[in-house]
């Protein structure tokens, strides 16, 4: 925790940092992304994290087809990318649960899909 706390708001959010580091050690998480206006996309995010906060984490995101709308127009997809391990920890700190399913924060999806960089030190 001592390594990541300065990079990840650890002094202000120690419980979330501890939970995120436990998830980081597992190497993966899965959840469901709710789509607007309707539907959902199950996903699994896997990674090989760096040891230090500034080292890159290699990510692989597998998005499954929308189970509520079987259609070839909404196939599954796989994305491979990298990000600083501290940013991955910030996103894990801000995972949210809704209706019993976990989702990654909006800033993760904006980074992945739109190429928007999250502001430094924010989820």
mmCIF file of C-alpha atoms in Angstrom:
data_model
loop_
_atom_site.group_PDB
_atom_site.id
_atom_site.type_symbol
_atom_site.label_atom_id
_atom_site.label_comp_id
_atom_site.label_asym_id
_atom_site.label_seq_id
_atom_site.Cartn_x
_atom_site.Cartn_y
_atom_site.Cartn_z
ATOM 1 C CA UNK A 1 0.000 0.000 0.000
ATOM 2 C CA UNK A 2 2.844 2.376 0.792
ATOM 3 C CA UNK A 3 4.029 2.341 -2.839
ATOM 4 C CA UNK A 4 0.635 3.149 -4.331
ATOM 5 C CA UNK A 5 -0.878 5.490 -1.722
ATOM 6 C CA UNK A 6 0.822 8.676 -3.023
ATOM 7 C CA UNK A 7 -0.338 7.939 -6.582
ATOM 8 C CA UNK A 8 -3.840 6.740 -5.760
ATOM 9 C CA UNK A 9 -5.340 9.005 -3.087
ATOM 10 C CA UNK A 10 -4.466 6.340 -0.535
ATOM 11 C CA UNK A 11 -4.441 8.610 2.502
ATOM 12 C CA UNK A 12 -7.953 9.870 1.702
ATOM 13 C CA UNK A 13 -9.349 6.468 0.651
ATOM 14 C CA UNK A 14 -7.409 3.688 2.430
ATOM 15 C CA UNK A 15 -10.230 1.109 2.353
ATOM 16 C CA UNK A 16 -10.760 1.518 -1.394
ATOM 17 C CA UNK A 17 -7.009 1.343 -2.035
ATOM 18 C CA UNK A 18 -6.694 -1.862 -0.032
ATOM 19 C CA UNK A 19 -9.623 -3.439 -1.900
ATOM 20 C CA UNK A 20 -8.175 -2.344 -5.257
ATOM 21 C CA UNK A 21 -4.742 -3.789 -4.439
ATOM 22 C CA UNK A 22 -6.368 -7.105 -3.508
ATOM 23 C CA UNK A 23 -8.124 -7.098 -6.885
ATOM 24 C CA UNK A 24 -4.878 -6.090 -8.608
ATOM 25 C CA UNK A 25 -3.152 -9.140 -7.097
ATOM 26 C CA UNK A 26 -5.857 -11.441 -8.545
ATOM 27 C CA UNK A 27 -5.027 -10.304 -12.077
ATOM 28 C CA UNK A 28 -8.586 -10.027 -13.357
ATOM 29 C CA UNK A 29 -12.103 -8.860 -12.700
ATOM 30 C CA UNK A 30 -15.397 -9.318 -14.484
ATOM 31 C CA UNK A 31 -18.631 -7.425 -14.586
ATOM 32 C CA UNK A 32 -21.393 -5.968 -16.705
ATOM 33 C CA UNK A 33 -21.478 -2.651 -18.556
ATOM 34 C CA UNK A 34 -24.991 -1.244 -18.774
ATOM 35 C CA UNK A 35 -25.796 0.225 -22.181
ATOM 36 C CA UNK A 36 -28.039 3.194 -22.821
ATOM 37 C CA UNK A 37 -30.900 3.216 -23.569
ATOM 38 C CA UNK A 38 -31.083 -0.538 -22.873
ATOM 39 C CA UNK A 39 -29.008 -3.679 -22.803
ATOM 40 C CA UNK A 40 -25.785 -4.764 -21.227
ATOM 41 C CA UNK A 41 -22.366 -6.143 -22.141
ATOM 42 C CA UNK A 42 -20.649 -8.650 -19.844
ATOM 43 C CA UNK A 43 -16.880 -8.178 -19.756
ATOM 44 C CA UNK A 44 -13.716 -9.580 -18.261
ATOM 45 C CA UNK A 45 -10.635 -7.441 -17.688
ATOM 46 C CA UNK A 46 -7.299 -9.255 -17.217
ATOM 47 C CA UNK A 47 -3.891 -7.717 -16.619
ATOM 48 C CA UNK A 48 -0.209 -8.195 -15.905
ATOM 49 C CA UNK A 49 0.523 -5.317 -13.579
ATOM 50 C CA UNK A 50 3.846 -3.640 -12.993
ATOM 51 C CA UNK A 51 5.452 -3.855 -9.576
ATOM 52 C CA UNK A 52 5.822 -0.085 -9.195
ATOM 53 C CA UNK A 53 2.982 2.424 -9.708
ATOM 54 C CA UNK A 54 4.539 3.997 -12.797
ATOM 55 C CA UNK A 55 5.315 0.690 -14.524
ATOM 56 C CA UNK A 56 2.929 -0.292 -17.315
ATOM 57 C CA UNK A 57 0.157 -2.796 -16.780
ATOM 58 C CA UNK A 58 -0.721 -4.863 -19.840
ATOM 59 C CA UNK A 59 -4.517 -5.057 -20.110
ATOM 60 C CA UNK A 60 -6.809 -7.337 -22.052
ATOM 61 C CA UNK A 61 -10.521 -6.584 -22.085
ATOM 62 C CA UNK A 62 -12.918 -9.183 -23.450
ATOM 63 C CA UNK A 63 -16.435 -7.881 -24.050
ATOM 64 C CA UNK A 64 -19.096 -10.479 -24.679
ATOM 65 C CA UNK A 65 -22.062 -10.076 -27.005
ATOM 66 C CA UNK A 66 -25.170 -8.490 -25.464
ATOM 67 C CA UNK A 67 -27.115 -11.452 -24.026
ATOM 68 C CA UNK A 68 -30.370 -9.474 -24.053
ATOM 69 C CA UNK A 69 -30.146 -8.751 -27.778
ATOM 70 C CA UNK A 70 -28.722 -11.708 -29.705
ATOM 71 C CA UNK A 71 -27.649 -10.110 -32.925
ATOM 72 C CA UNK A 72 -24.658 -10.221 -35.220
ATOM 73 C CA UNK A 73 -24.684 -6.398 -35.028
ATOM 74 C CA UNK A 74 -23.457 -6.564 -31.403
ATOM 75 C CA UNK A 75 -20.681 -9.163 -31.442
ATOM 76 C CA UNK A 76 -18.136 -9.584 -28.682
ATOM 77 C CA UNK A 77 -14.738 -7.935 -28.905
ATOM 78 C CA UNK A 78 -11.269 -8.096 -27.391
ATOM 79 C CA UNK A 79 -8.993 -5.134 -26.691
ATOM 80 C CA UNK A 80 -5.325 -5.160 -25.670
ATOM 81 C CA UNK A 81 -3.659 -2.030 -24.314
ATOM 82 C CA UNK A 82 -1.395 -0.759 -21.559
ATOM 83 C CA UNK A 83 -1.637 1.893 -18.876
ATOM 84 C CA UNK A 84 0.370 2.879 -15.797
ATOM 85 C CA UNK A 85 -0.325 0.432 -12.982
ATOM 86 C CA UNK A 86 -1.316 3.331 -10.718
ATOM 87 C CA UNK A 87 -4.085 4.300 -13.174
ATOM 88 C CA UNK A 88 -5.376 0.737 -13.186
ATOM 89 C CA UNK A 89 -5.465 0.852 -9.375
ATOM 90 C CA UNK A 90 -7.414 4.125 -9.482
ATOM 91 C CA UNK A 91 -9.991 2.560 -11.791
ATOM 92 C CA UNK A 92 -10.244 -0.493 -9.534
ATOM 93 C CA UNK A 93 -10.754 1.811 -6.554
ATOM 94 C CA UNK A 94 -13.765 3.326 -8.307
ATOM 95 C CA UNK A 95 -15.467 0.188 -9.557
ATOM 96 C CA UNK A 96 -19.117 0.435 -8.737
ATOM 97 C CA UNK A 97 -21.751 -2.149 -8.066
ATOM 98 C CA UNK A 98 -25.253 -1.901 -9.458
ATOM 99 C CA UNK A 99 -27.921 -4.580 -9.282
ATOM 100 C CA UNK A 100 -25.340 -7.059 -7.982
ATOM 101 C CA UNK A 101 -22.957 -6.562 -10.934
ATOM 102 C CA UNK A 102 -19.641 -4.727 -10.970
ATOM 103 C CA UNK A 103 -18.817 -2.066 -13.557
ATOM 104 C CA UNK A 104 -15.646 -0.098 -14.186
ATOM 105 C CA UNK A 105 -15.829 3.692 -13.784
ATOM 106 C CA UNK A 106 -16.895 5.959 -16.623
ATOM 107 C CA UNK A 107 -13.336 7.318 -16.973
ATOM 108 C CA UNK A 108 -12.099 3.803 -17.899
ATOM 109 C CA UNK A 109 -14.649 3.461 -20.692
ATOM 110 C CA UNK A 110 -13.972 6.981 -21.966
ATOM 111 C CA UNK A 111 -10.233 6.232 -22.018
ATOM 112 C CA UNK A 112 -10.749 2.928 -23.823
ATOM 113 C CA UNK A 113 -13.450 3.854 -26.308
ATOM 114 C CA UNK A 114 -12.853 7.551 -26.911
ATOM 115 C CA UNK A 115 -9.163 7.860 -26.189
ATOM 116 C CA UNK A 116 -9.774 10.459 -23.484
ATOM 117 C CA UNK A 117 -7.035 10.596 -20.885
ATOM 118 C CA UNK A 118 -8.318 10.724 -17.329
ATOM 119 C CA UNK A 119 -7.226 13.844 -15.449
ATOM 120 C CA UNK A 120 -4.139 13.085 -13.312
ATOM 121 C CA UNK A 121 -5.048 11.546 -9.979
ATOM 122 C CA UNK A 122 -8.729 11.071 -10.793
ATOM 123 C CA UNK A 123 -10.693 7.906 -11.497
#
